[in-house]
Amino acid sequence: MLISLDIEKIEPLADGAAFGTAGAYERVIGKARGEVDPNHPGNRGIALIDKAPLNARGRVEYTTDFFILRPRDPAKGNGRILYEVNNRGRKMLFGNIADGPQGMNDPKTEKDVGNGFPLRLGYTIVWSGWDPDAPRANMGLGLTAPVATDNGQPIVQAVRDEFVSGTRGGALEAFKLSHEAATPEQPRCRLTLRERADDEPRELPLNQWSFVDARTIKLREGTKPRPGWIYEFHYEAKNPKVQALGFAATRDLVSHLRHDPAGRAATGGPIGHALAIGFSQAGRYLRNHISEGFNRDEEGRRVFDGILSHIAGVGRIFFNAPFAQPARTGTQHEDHFFPENEFPFSTATVDDPLTGRKGSLFRGDGSDPLLIETNTSTEYWQKGASLLHTDPLGTRDLTPPGNSRIYMIAGTQHGGRAGATTDAGPNVNPRNPHNPMPAVRALLVALDDWVVSGKEPPPSRVPTLAAGTLVEPGKTGFPAVPGAAVVKVTNQVAPPGDWVTPAPPKKAYRTLVCKVDGDGNEAAGIRLPDIAVPLATYTGWNEYKPPYPAGELADRDGSCLPFPADRAARQASGDPRPSVAERYTSGADYVSKVEAAVAALLKDRLLLAEDAERYVERAHKEPRVAP
């Protein structure tokens, strides 16, 4: 439960600018202090809770950062919380769903909040810390959690860290350890290197690396990590934090803001419902939040009435365990064998022949929210998303329960957003710039309607076995586009094993992907206008090029392969796809087709009117189509 809500500042957002009928907003920033009873059924499952220090009341304490944007006049708001789970301490909401700038952790101006979409809807937007190791620089959100001990003595355990330079976070100058080394001495540790996960690791001699401090190692002076190669560090770590208190901290803060009159000091007014949204790691966090029972507070009340999890695939997070590493996310090339993907995957109840278990992501105890899960093409190739709607062996389609919907946004890469470019980076193909957020915006509105009025959202829209649109990765029917790298394997999803000294799994789940049309664009899912009326082929996969490990799936990047401009260019290149000029006889023809696609999406409630207008306006200005 929450003990105190300490507000440090209240100040205007965007100099008091109005956001639609919701009017002006305020920033409310502070810290919340809570404590949990380790013997309460809702807390007993927190790893290391039995080894945490207790206060005089026999409780385990924590402190979390919070950041709230609230309508200045509560009567103009919608009376609902939209809680965004932060991603590694970062606020992602405005850079995604509001088409705003990236990396905006301290929104102050109108520009910072993009098109202001969630503000115009009147939400009280809430963020708080959940990860004790999340960076707090630049208004990052973190959690202060206690260190567990064994009767007052340090807990020590063998752990494994993995580092790859240049694929996700830029070039690495040093390797930051997930936990404090118990004995930062070389002879007790081991650093290995390999190009691909299936290669035999090669141990680096002690003269090729050294400790900087108990949380950092580096290669010898003048040596830089090889781009894309896998470095693995085995060591004994100590002083684990009770990390999964982060689940309780989220639960307790939101419950307090909803139900305790004292919470109005932060929200400004009463709260009728709470919705949650999470992108990528944060979406996986929310799947974990549901499955581990944290959507029920200590009084037995539901925490979030509705949840939208975007680009989580079937994953959860490596969090509720001793010496956890929640920043990990497994792909075909890196972060193998960390316990992220664990049955059950689907909200449908199903048997798992690989583990002998039966279950659902949902608990069926009254705490389950209304759940919308959206994924892109990438999550089918890299994150096992087909297992959300097939049995574990991929032999039959599953029907999710009535309080669950699943959507694939076709032709999109994992980090798709407004302003993404086709810069290839370390990849063979140009990256995919397709923006899925118009569909996500529409589905957030649908989730809100579902929670508030009971109006059901559109039916799930995914590729299926029954329709012949869910297929093995080598059987998509992708055309032979000249010069393009074409991926034909998916990332393996298998039951978790020993993550410290891992061995290749003996059994794996069958993951499938979407069949494509003659252009190479996915034939099922939500086909936004750029996919339904295309000027290029858009995929959720790409491959690395040297000096990165050639042929490996390029993390979570997609590809954009433009169509030839005209028949002559098509014939000269040998491209089997019709050219732009051959498929659209004029600008008016192109606009007409876009208008038809927009109308269908509007009818199905998969697009909002404001986004429909933007698509049509853009079509009129499209320079790649002849007037």
XYZ file of C-alpha atoms in Angstrom:
627
model
C 0.000 0.000 0.000
C 1.013 3.590 -0.521
C 2.133 5.467 2.607
C 2.742 8.919 1.177
C 2.459 10.884 -2.034
C 5.061 13.634 -1.925
C 4.411 16.261 -4.603
C 7.551 18.236 -5.392
C 6.165 20.595 -8.038
C 3.000 21.542 -9.908
C 3.446 23.726 -12.982
C 1.687 24.520 -16.274
C 2.257 22.346 -19.328
C 2.996 24.212 -22.577
C 2.503 27.631 -20.943
C -1.154 26.865 -20.366
C -2.007 25.970 -23.975
C -5.400 24.321 -24.429
C -5.677 20.755 -25.716
C -9.104 20.559 -27.298
C -12.075 20.479 -24.969
C -9.841 19.216 -22.135
C -8.270 22.646 -21.942
C -4.964 23.376 -20.250
C -2.859 20.775 -18.460
C -0.546 20.748 -15.462
C 2.625 18.794 -14.712
C 2.676 17.110 -11.290
C 6.017 15.617 -10.275
C 7.027 13.834 -7.098
C 7.789 10.615 -5.267
C 5.512 7.999 -3.761
C 6.518 5.905 -0.787
C 4.955 2.539 -0.153
C 5.278 -0.618 1.863
C 4.111 -4.170 1.332
C 3.294 -6.974 3.706
C 5.513 -9.888 2.606
C 2.936 -12.351 3.929
C 0.022 -10.936 1.945
C -1.061 -13.369 -0.814
C -0.634 -10.598 -3.381
C 3.006 -10.092 -2.409
C 4.292 -13.537 -1.495
C 5.245 -14.281 -5.099
C 7.732 -11.396 -5.283
C 11.202 -12.892 -5.637
C 13.435 -12.323 -2.577
C 10.614 -10.656 -0.605
C 11.366 -13.091 2.214
C 14.944 -11.816 2.335
C 14.183 -8.090 2.271
C 14.750 -5.819 5.296
C 11.582 -5.007 7.267
C 10.494 -1.783 8.940
C 9.044 -1.571 12.443
C 5.647 -2.710 11.099
C 7.122 -5.787 9.471
C 6.733 -4.313 5.985
C 9.091 -3.967 3.018
C 9.496 -0.365 1.863
C 10.017 1.159 -1.586
C 9.997 4.611 -3.177
C 9.005 5.362 -6.766
C 9.219 8.444 -8.976
C 5.961 9.653 -10.499
C 5.092 12.154 -13.223
C 1.514 13.159 -13.981
C -0.103 15.345 -16.636
C -3.585 16.335 -15.467
C -6.287 18.688 -16.795
C -6.040 21.989 -14.948
C -9.824 21.931 -14.665
C -10.769 18.363 -13.643
C -14.305 18.914 -14.935
C -12.917 19.191 -18.480
C -11.052 15.875 -18.272
C -12.565 12.466 -18.920
C -12.029 11.269 -15.328
C -9.817 8.385 -16.417
C -6.155 7.525 -15.931
C -4.022 6.546 -18.897
C -0.991 4.948 -17.273
C 1.980 4.433 -19.547
C 4.479 1.852 -18.311
C 7.867 3.415 -18.917
C 10.414 1.611 -21.095
C 13.792 1.443 -19.310
C 12.893 4.659 -17.503
C 11.739 6.409 -20.677
C 8.371 7.930 -21.513
C 7.399 6.649 -24.969
C 3.795 7.822 -25.204
C 4.121 11.104 -27.084
C 6.884 9.866 -29.395
C 4.630 7.014 -30.464
C 0.897 7.483 -30.207
C 1.076 11.285 -30.590
C 3.611 11.316 -33.467
C 5.875 13.504 -31.335
C 9.648 13.754 -30.907
C 11.648 10.804 -29.651
C 13.421 10.793 -26.301
C 11.050 13.307 -24.714
C 11.270 12.373 -21.035
C 10.404 15.815 -19.684
C 7.478 17.150 -21.758
C 7.111 20.894 -21.246
C 6.098 22.495 -24.560
C 3.426 21.921 -27.202
C 6.104 20.522 -29.525
C 7.101 17.987 -26.858
C 3.650 16.356 -26.897
C 3.344 15.966 -30.690
C -0.266 16.139 -31.840
C -1.425 15.991 -28.199
C -3.712 13.031 -28.924
C -4.096 11.562 -25.395
C -4.365 15.065 -23.911
C -7.138 16.027 -26.316
C -9.020 12.943 -25.119
C -8.917 14.324 -21.576
C -6.884 11.615 -19.854
C -4.956 12.115 -16.650
C -1.659 10.633 -17.822
C 0.456 8.876 -15.223
C 3.977 7.480 -15.258
C 5.950 5.947 -12.394
C 9.152 4.004 -11.812
C 9.217 0.213 -11.634
C 12.790 -0.820 -12.481
C 15.420 -0.182 -9.764
C 18.179 -0.029 -12.381
C 16.456 2.211 -14.938
C 18.507 5.327 -15.749
C 17.200 8.374 -13.896
C 19.077 10.965 -15.963
C 16.936 13.353 -18.027
C 13.867 12.734 -15.826
C 14.098 8.974 -16.174
C 11.730 7.077 -13.890
C 13.115 4.608 -11.377
C 12.309 2.656 -8.238
C 14.253 2.602 -4.998
C 14.099 -0.985 -3.768
C 15.919 -2.661 -0.879
C 18.811 -5.079 -1.223
C 18.033 -8.644 -0.176
C 20.342 -10.456 2.216
C 20.649 -13.942 3.654
C 20.260 -13.327 7.388
C 22.232 -10.139 7.035
C 24.935 -11.664 4.847
C 25.380 -10.755 1.162
C 23.649 -13.011 -1.347
C 26.064 -14.187 -4.040
C 25.122 -15.994 -7.251
C 26.734 -16.876 -10.566
C 25.232 -14.778 -13.373
C 25.695 -14.164 -17.086
C 25.649 -10.875 -18.979
C 25.577 -10.449 -22.749
C 26.780 -7.438 -24.743
C 26.474 -6.645 -28.449
C 27.919 -3.386 -29.779
C 26.188 -1.314 -32.445
C 22.902 -3.173 -32.806
C 20.573 -1.552 -30.282
C 22.260 1.155 -28.266
C 25.076 2.344 -30.498
C 28.750 1.473 -30.229
C 29.796 0.346 -26.751
C 32.937 1.787 -25.162
C 32.590 -0.382 -22.055
C 30.319 -3.157 -20.796
C 27.994 -2.193 -17.905
C 27.187 -5.195 -15.722
C 23.609 -5.897 -14.695
C 24.703 -6.517 -11.114
C 27.614 -5.761 -8.807
C 30.487 -8.210 -9.148
C 31.105 -9.962 -5.828
C 34.846 -10.146 -6.440
C 35.950 -7.872 -9.293
C 39.011 -9.953 -9.982
C 39.803 -11.431 -13.371
C 40.628 -15.021 -12.404
C 37.121 -15.491 -11.001
C 35.379 -14.270 -14.176
C 35.245 -15.214 -17.840
C 34.680 -13.096 -20.978
C 33.913 -14.868 -24.261
C 33.324 -13.796 -27.848
C 31.489 -15.344 -30.795
C 30.005 -14.076 -34.032
C 26.695 -15.924 -33.858
C 24.742 -17.524 -31.042
C 25.296 -21.030 -32.443
C 29.081 -20.577 -32.665
C 31.403 -21.966 -30.011
C 32.360 -19.125 -27.621
C 36.051 -18.205 -27.555
C 37.383 -17.117 -24.175
C 39.373 -13.903 -24.254
C 42.748 -13.944 -22.455
C 42.938 -11.945 -19.240
C 45.270 -9.405 -20.852
C 42.525 -8.408 -23.320
C 40.054 -6.999 -20.784
C 39.866 -5.551 -17.275
C 37.507 -4.276 -14.589
C 36.823 -0.544 -14.450
C 34.798 -0.962 -11.259
C 32.470 -3.564 -9.749
C 29.766 -2.738 -12.316
C 31.882 -2.174 -15.442
C 34.433 -4.000 -17.582
C 36.211 -2.885 -20.757
C 38.453 -4.295 -23.447
C 42.139 -3.438 -23.282
C 43.211 0.055 -24.283
C 42.916 0.671 -28.026
C 40.522 -2.251 -28.601
C 36.924 -1.678 -29.594
C 34.165 -4.319 -29.507
C 33.553 -6.005 -32.850
C 30.277 -4.675 -34.325
C 27.420 -7.126 -33.895
C 29.511 -9.845 -32.241
C 28.323 -11.419 -28.999
C 30.375 -10.859 -25.840
C 29.338 -12.925 -22.843
C 30.560 -12.332 -19.293
C 30.267 -14.941 -16.546
C 30.840 -13.763 -12.988
C 29.611 -13.989 -9.421
C 27.302 -11.121 -8.479
C 26.137 -9.894 -5.095
C 23.562 -7.632 -3.432
C 20.456 -8.316 -5.526
C 17.657 -5.796 -5.177
C 14.076 -6.929 -4.608
C 13.391 -5.858 -8.164
C 9.852 -7.161 -8.624
C 8.622 -4.736 -5.980
C 8.182 -2.687 -9.162
C 5.013 -4.662 -9.907
C 3.648 -3.833 -6.448
C 4.666 -0.178 -6.786
C 2.681 0.209 -10.022
C -0.294 -1.601 -8.512
C -0.261 0.448 -5.314
C 0.164 3.857 -6.954
C -2.645 3.384 -9.459
C -4.939 1.915 -6.795
C -4.204 4.865 -4.508
C -4.928 7.395 -7.249
C -8.206 5.650 -8.056
C -9.591 4.906 -4.623
C -7.950 7.003 -1.903
C -9.322 10.563 -1.569
C -5.750 11.676 -0.828
C -4.856 10.704 -4.388
C -6.794 13.712 -5.682
C -3.906 15.908 -4.602
C -2.081 14.405 -7.584
C -4.918 13.745 -10.057
C -6.849 16.940 -9.339
C -10.182 15.135 -9.276
C -11.936 11.772 -8.955
C -10.916 8.874 -11.191
C -13.532 6.510 -12.539
C -11.418 4.106 -14.616
C -7.780 3.331 -15.268
C -6.293 2.184 -18.576
C -2.694 1.163 -19.197
C -0.565 1.222 -22.315
C 2.929 -0.096 -22.919
C 5.286 -0.177 -25.896
C 7.744 -3.052 -26.427
C 9.393 -3.885 -23.064
C 6.565 -2.023 -21.343
C 4.005 -4.113 -23.207
C 5.774 -7.242 -22.016
C 5.716 -5.811 -18.495
C 1.934 -5.503 -18.724
C 1.565 -9.118 -19.831
C 3.598 -10.071 -16.760
C 1.531 -7.734 -14.571
C -1.598 -9.635 -15.582
C -0.215 -13.160 -15.330
C 1.478 -12.658 -11.954
C -1.689 -11.333 -10.321
C -0.705 -7.692 -9.899
C -3.869 -6.428 -11.574
C -5.600 -7.073 -8.256
C -4.694 -4.699 -5.430
C -4.306 -5.685 -1.790
C -8.017 -4.949 -1.219
C -9.024 -7.279 -4.060
C -9.940 -4.498 -6.525
C -9.010 -4.520 -10.208
C -6.152 -2.087 -10.925
C -6.433 -1.508 -14.689
C -9.831 -1.904 -16.324
C -8.276 -1.990 -19.782
C -4.778 -2.618 -21.127
C -3.255 -2.004 -24.555
C 0.001 -3.879 -25.053
C 1.844 -2.850 -28.218
C 4.705 -4.815 -29.862
C 5.227 -7.245 -26.974
C 4.897 -10.462 -28.980
C 4.450 -13.380 -26.605
C 7.092 -12.103 -24.207
C 7.132 -11.087 -20.593
C 10.154 -9.649 -18.783
C 13.022 -11.271 -16.903
C 12.131 -9.468 -13.688
C 10.553 -11.518 -10.925
C 13.659 -13.550 -10.148
C 16.860 -13.151 -8.139
C 19.479 -11.194 -10.101
C 16.963 -10.458 -12.865
C 17.760 -8.475 -16.012
C 14.531 -6.813 -17.203
C 16.237 -4.901 -20.033
C 16.849 -8.152 -21.932
C 14.833 -8.961 -25.029
C 15.608 -12.023 -27.102
C 15.925 -11.911 -30.871
C 17.364 -14.324 -33.427
C 20.847 -12.838 -32.997
C 21.135 -11.726 -29.367
C 19.934 -12.108 -25.781
C 19.414 -15.836 -26.151
C 18.340 -18.101 -23.288
C 17.208 -15.389 -20.866
C 13.787 -16.337 -19.425
C 11.493 -13.987 -21.336
C 9.125 -16.276 -23.231
C 7.250 -18.618 -20.934
C 4.026 -20.563 -21.445
C 1.158 -19.675 -21.328
C 1.339 -17.205 -24.205
C -2.301 -16.783 -25.208
C -5.313 -15.463 -23.341
C -7.071 -18.629 -24.544
C -6.686 -21.649 -22.272
C -4.593 -24.302 -23.996
C -2.402 -27.351 -23.284
C 1.364 -27.161 -23.800
C 2.850 -30.510 -24.895
C 6.411 -29.216 -24.360
C 6.027 -28.485 -20.636
C 2.965 -30.585 -19.800
C 1.217 -27.489 -18.468
C -2.217 -26.073 -19.200
C -3.100 -22.434 -18.839
C -3.866 -18.933 -20.061
C -2.224 -15.542 -19.659
C -5.430 -14.588 -17.878
C -5.999 -15.711 -14.296
C -9.781 -16.050 -14.415
C -10.132 -14.716 -10.865
C -11.904 -11.448 -11.606
C -8.699 -9.423 -11.911
C -8.293 -9.786 -15.668
C -8.621 -6.537 -17.638
C -10.110 -5.956 -21.037
C -7.007 -6.562 -23.151
C -5.986 -5.398 -26.623
C -2.676 -6.685 -28.004
C -1.241 -5.101 -31.135
C 1.853 -6.385 -32.886
C 3.690 -5.638 -36.084
C 5.166 -7.987 -38.644
C 8.442 -7.982 -36.703
C 6.883 -9.620 -33.644
C 5.857 -12.580 -35.795
C 9.426 -13.012 -37.052
C 11.296 -12.163 -33.850
C 8.918 -12.472 -30.889
C 6.702 -15.496 -31.564
C 3.486 -13.478 -31.934
C 1.668 -16.269 -33.788
C 1.533 -18.150 -30.464
C -0.935 -15.547 -29.223
C -3.535 -17.137 -31.482
C -2.365 -20.694 -32.225
C -1.688 -23.700 -30.036
C 1.985 -24.129 -28.989
C 2.744 -26.395 -31.951
C 1.116 -24.072 -34.472
C -1.373 -26.673 -35.666
C -4.689 -24.925 -34.975
C -6.097 -21.439 -34.555
C -7.206 -20.325 -31.110
C -10.194 -18.129 -30.332
C -9.342 -15.603 -27.616
C -11.905 -15.111 -24.832
C -14.431 -12.297 -25.059
C -12.324 -9.876 -23.002
C -9.331 -10.128 -25.350
C -8.513 -8.893 -28.852
C -5.399 -9.421 -30.999
C -4.344 -7.403 -34.046
C -1.407 -7.581 -36.416
C -0.561 -4.275 -38.081
C 0.715 -5.453 -41.442
C 3.925 -4.344 -43.104
C 5.431 -2.645 -40.066
C 8.670 -2.977 -38.115
C 8.943 -3.161 -34.330
C 9.718 0.509 -33.707
C 7.436 1.892 -36.410
C 6.412 5.491 -35.784
C 5.977 8.851 -37.477
C 9.222 10.265 -38.803
C 11.007 6.924 -39.193
C 13.360 6.855 -42.189
C 14.602 4.334 -44.732
C 18.233 4.697 -43.641
C 19.647 1.169 -43.850
C 22.020 1.485 -40.897
C 23.825 -1.835 -40.389
C 21.373 -3.672 -42.644
C 21.261 -4.871 -46.253
C 17.837 -3.430 -47.074
C 16.555 0.078 -46.389
C 14.647 0.216 -43.114
C 10.850 0.284 -42.956
C 9.342 3.773 -42.289
C 5.705 2.646 -42.099
C 3.807 4.237 -39.198
C 1.341 1.937 -37.359
C 0.169 4.593 -34.915
C -3.064 5.535 -36.730
C -4.291 1.996 -35.996
C -3.022 2.126 -32.401
C -4.827 5.431 -31.830
C -8.081 3.960 -33.130
C -7.704 0.912 -30.925
C -7.004 2.997 -27.823
C -10.290 4.798 -28.458
C -11.963 1.411 -28.952
C -10.486 0.149 -25.664
C -11.764 3.242 -23.877
C -15.264 2.690 -25.290
C -15.077 -0.955 -24.217
C -14.130 -0.037 -20.652
C -16.549 2.851 -20.207
C -19.668 1.815 -22.134
C -19.177 -1.865 -22.907
C -19.068 -1.241 -26.662
C -16.910 -4.048 -28.004
C -13.876 -3.279 -30.166
C -13.499 -4.605 -33.712
C -12.967 -8.371 -34.022
C -9.383 -9.587 -33.821
C -7.552 -9.227 -37.116
C -4.613 -11.601 -37.557
C -3.348 -14.124 -40.115
C -4.850 -17.567 -39.543
C -4.272 -21.171 -40.473
C -7.899 -21.487 -41.556
C -7.557 -18.678 -44.105
C -4.177 -19.920 -45.310
C -2.528 -16.634 -44.340
C -0.453 -18.006 -41.431
C 2.472 -19.974 -42.846
C 5.998 -21.192 -42.183
C 8.678 -18.516 -42.695
C 10.068 -20.135 -45.834
C 6.644 -20.348 -47.493
C 5.407 -16.757 -47.521
C 5.531 -16.438 -51.301
C 7.831 -13.439 -51.195
C 8.747 -12.232 -54.720
C 12.332 -12.262 -56.027
C 13.061 -8.535 -55.648
C 16.456 -7.797 -57.254
C 19.206 -7.081 -54.737
C 17.040 -7.577 -51.676
C 17.980 -9.788 -48.743
C 15.043 -12.105 -48.016
C 14.622 -13.669 -44.573
C 13.266 -17.207 -44.312
C 13.755 -18.078 -40.627
C 12.156 -16.874 -37.408
C 13.608 -16.408 -33.959
C 13.220 -19.598 -31.942
C 10.851 -19.593 -28.967
C 11.451 -22.392 -26.468
C 10.692 -23.177 -22.820
C 13.124 -21.365 -20.499
C 16.169 -23.271 -19.281
C 19.247 -22.450 -17.238
C 20.053 -18.865 -18.182
C 23.421 -18.790 -16.394
C 24.986 -21.782 -18.146
C 22.573 -22.273 -21.038
C 22.374 -25.132 -23.498
C 20.465 -25.134 -26.799
C 16.848 -26.198 -26.178
C 15.852 -29.710 -27.167
C 12.321 -28.633 -28.085
C 10.873 -25.423 -29.468
C 7.469 -23.972 -30.227
C 6.323 -23.601 -33.838
C 6.180 -19.941 -34.776
C 4.521 -18.828 -37.994
C 4.322 -15.643 -40.056
C 1.951 -13.910 -42.440
C 1.655 -14.907 -46.084
C 2.325 -12.084 -48.544
C 0.613 -10.912 -51.709
C 2.250 -10.597 -55.126
C 3.952 -7.365 -54.067
C 5.463 -8.959 -50.960
C 3.129 -7.077 -48.613
C 1.377 -9.027 -45.906
C -2.016 -10.325 -46.938
C -3.733 -10.254 -43.535
C -3.984 -8.128 -40.408
C -4.744 -4.412 -40.358
C -3.614 -3.140 -43.748
C -3.293 0.614 -43.410
C -3.398 2.664 -46.654
C 0.363 2.475 -47.251
C 0.032 -1.325 -47.359
C -3.398 -1.587 -49.016
C -2.493 0.975 -51.719
C 1.281 0.525 -51.812
C 4.184 2.296 -53.434
C 6.682 -0.182 -51.976
C 7.005 -3.524 -50.255
C 7.123 -3.215 -46.478
C 8.386 -6.049 -44.255
C 9.044 -6.663 -40.578
C 12.454 -8.246 -41.208
C 15.905 -7.281 -42.465
C 19.421 -8.761 -42.467
C 22.754 -7.474 -41.207
C 25.589 -6.695 -43.609
C 29.356 -6.810 -42.904
C 31.121 -5.935 -40.652
C 28.059 -7.120 -38.721
C 27.358 -10.868 -38.858
C 26.020 -11.250 -42.397
C 22.741 -13.102 -42.796
C 21.575 -12.694 -39.188
C 18.147 -11.142 -38.616
C 18.719 -7.440 -38.012
C 17.382 -7.069 -34.484
C 13.837 -5.679 -34.902
C 14.291 -3.721 -38.135
C 12.098 -4.138 -41.185
C 12.668 -3.431 -44.878
C 11.280 -0.996 -47.432
C 11.700 -2.000 -51.073
C 10.263 0.686 -53.397
C 8.460 -0.309 -56.585
C 10.067 0.622 -59.931
C 8.859 3.987 -61.164
C 7.661 2.789 -64.561
C 7.595 -0.164 -66.931
C 11.027 0.588 -68.397
C 12.625 0.655 -64.953
C 10.870 -2.585 -64.038
C 12.047 -4.362 -67.173
C 15.588 -3.055 -66.806
C 15.852 -4.312 -63.237
C 13.977 -7.579 -63.708
C 11.657 -6.705 -60.812
C 8.534 -8.931 -60.867
C 6.375 -6.301 -59.114
C 4.295 -3.910 -61.226
C 5.709 -0.395 -61.353
C 4.029 2.640 -59.809
C 2.992 3.908 -63.248
C 1.543 0.523 -64.220
C -0.622 0.166 -61.125
C -1.893 3.770 -60.864
C -2.968 5.381 -64.125
C -3.002 8.878 -62.619
C -2.869 10.805 -59.378
C -6.660 10.750 -59.294
C -6.638 6.958 -59.620
C -4.209 6.679 -56.702
C -6.261 9.069 -54.538
C -9.445 7.134 -55.320
C -7.859 3.876 -54.164
C -6.558 5.499 -50.972
C -10.014 6.919 -50.270
C -11.532 3.446 -50.651
C -8.988 1.920 -48.249
C -9.568 4.716 -45.733
C -13.343 4.294 -45.949
C -13.086 0.561 -45.219
C -10.855 1.153 -42.181
C -13.176 3.869 -40.879
C -16.155 1.549 -41.225
C -14.340 -1.148 -39.272
C -13.322 1.358 -36.532
C -9.633 0.725 -37.229
C -8.957 4.343 -38.189
C -10.052 7.667 -36.710
C -11.544 10.441 -38.820
C -8.609 12.785 -38.187
C -6.147 10.174 -39.466
C -8.380 9.382 -42.437
C -8.206 13.032 -43.467
C -4.420 13.025 -43.160
C -4.085 9.972 -45.417
C -6.265 11.497 -48.136
C -4.509 14.852 -47.912
C -1.134 13.143 -48.233
C -2.347 11.088 -51.215
C -3.215 14.297 -53.074
C 0.382 15.475 -52.597
C 2.139 12.141 -53.332
C 5.079 12.992 -55.637
C 5.778 9.399 -56.731
C 2.503 9.134 -58.645
C 2.041 10.951 -61.964
C -0.568 13.749 -61.933
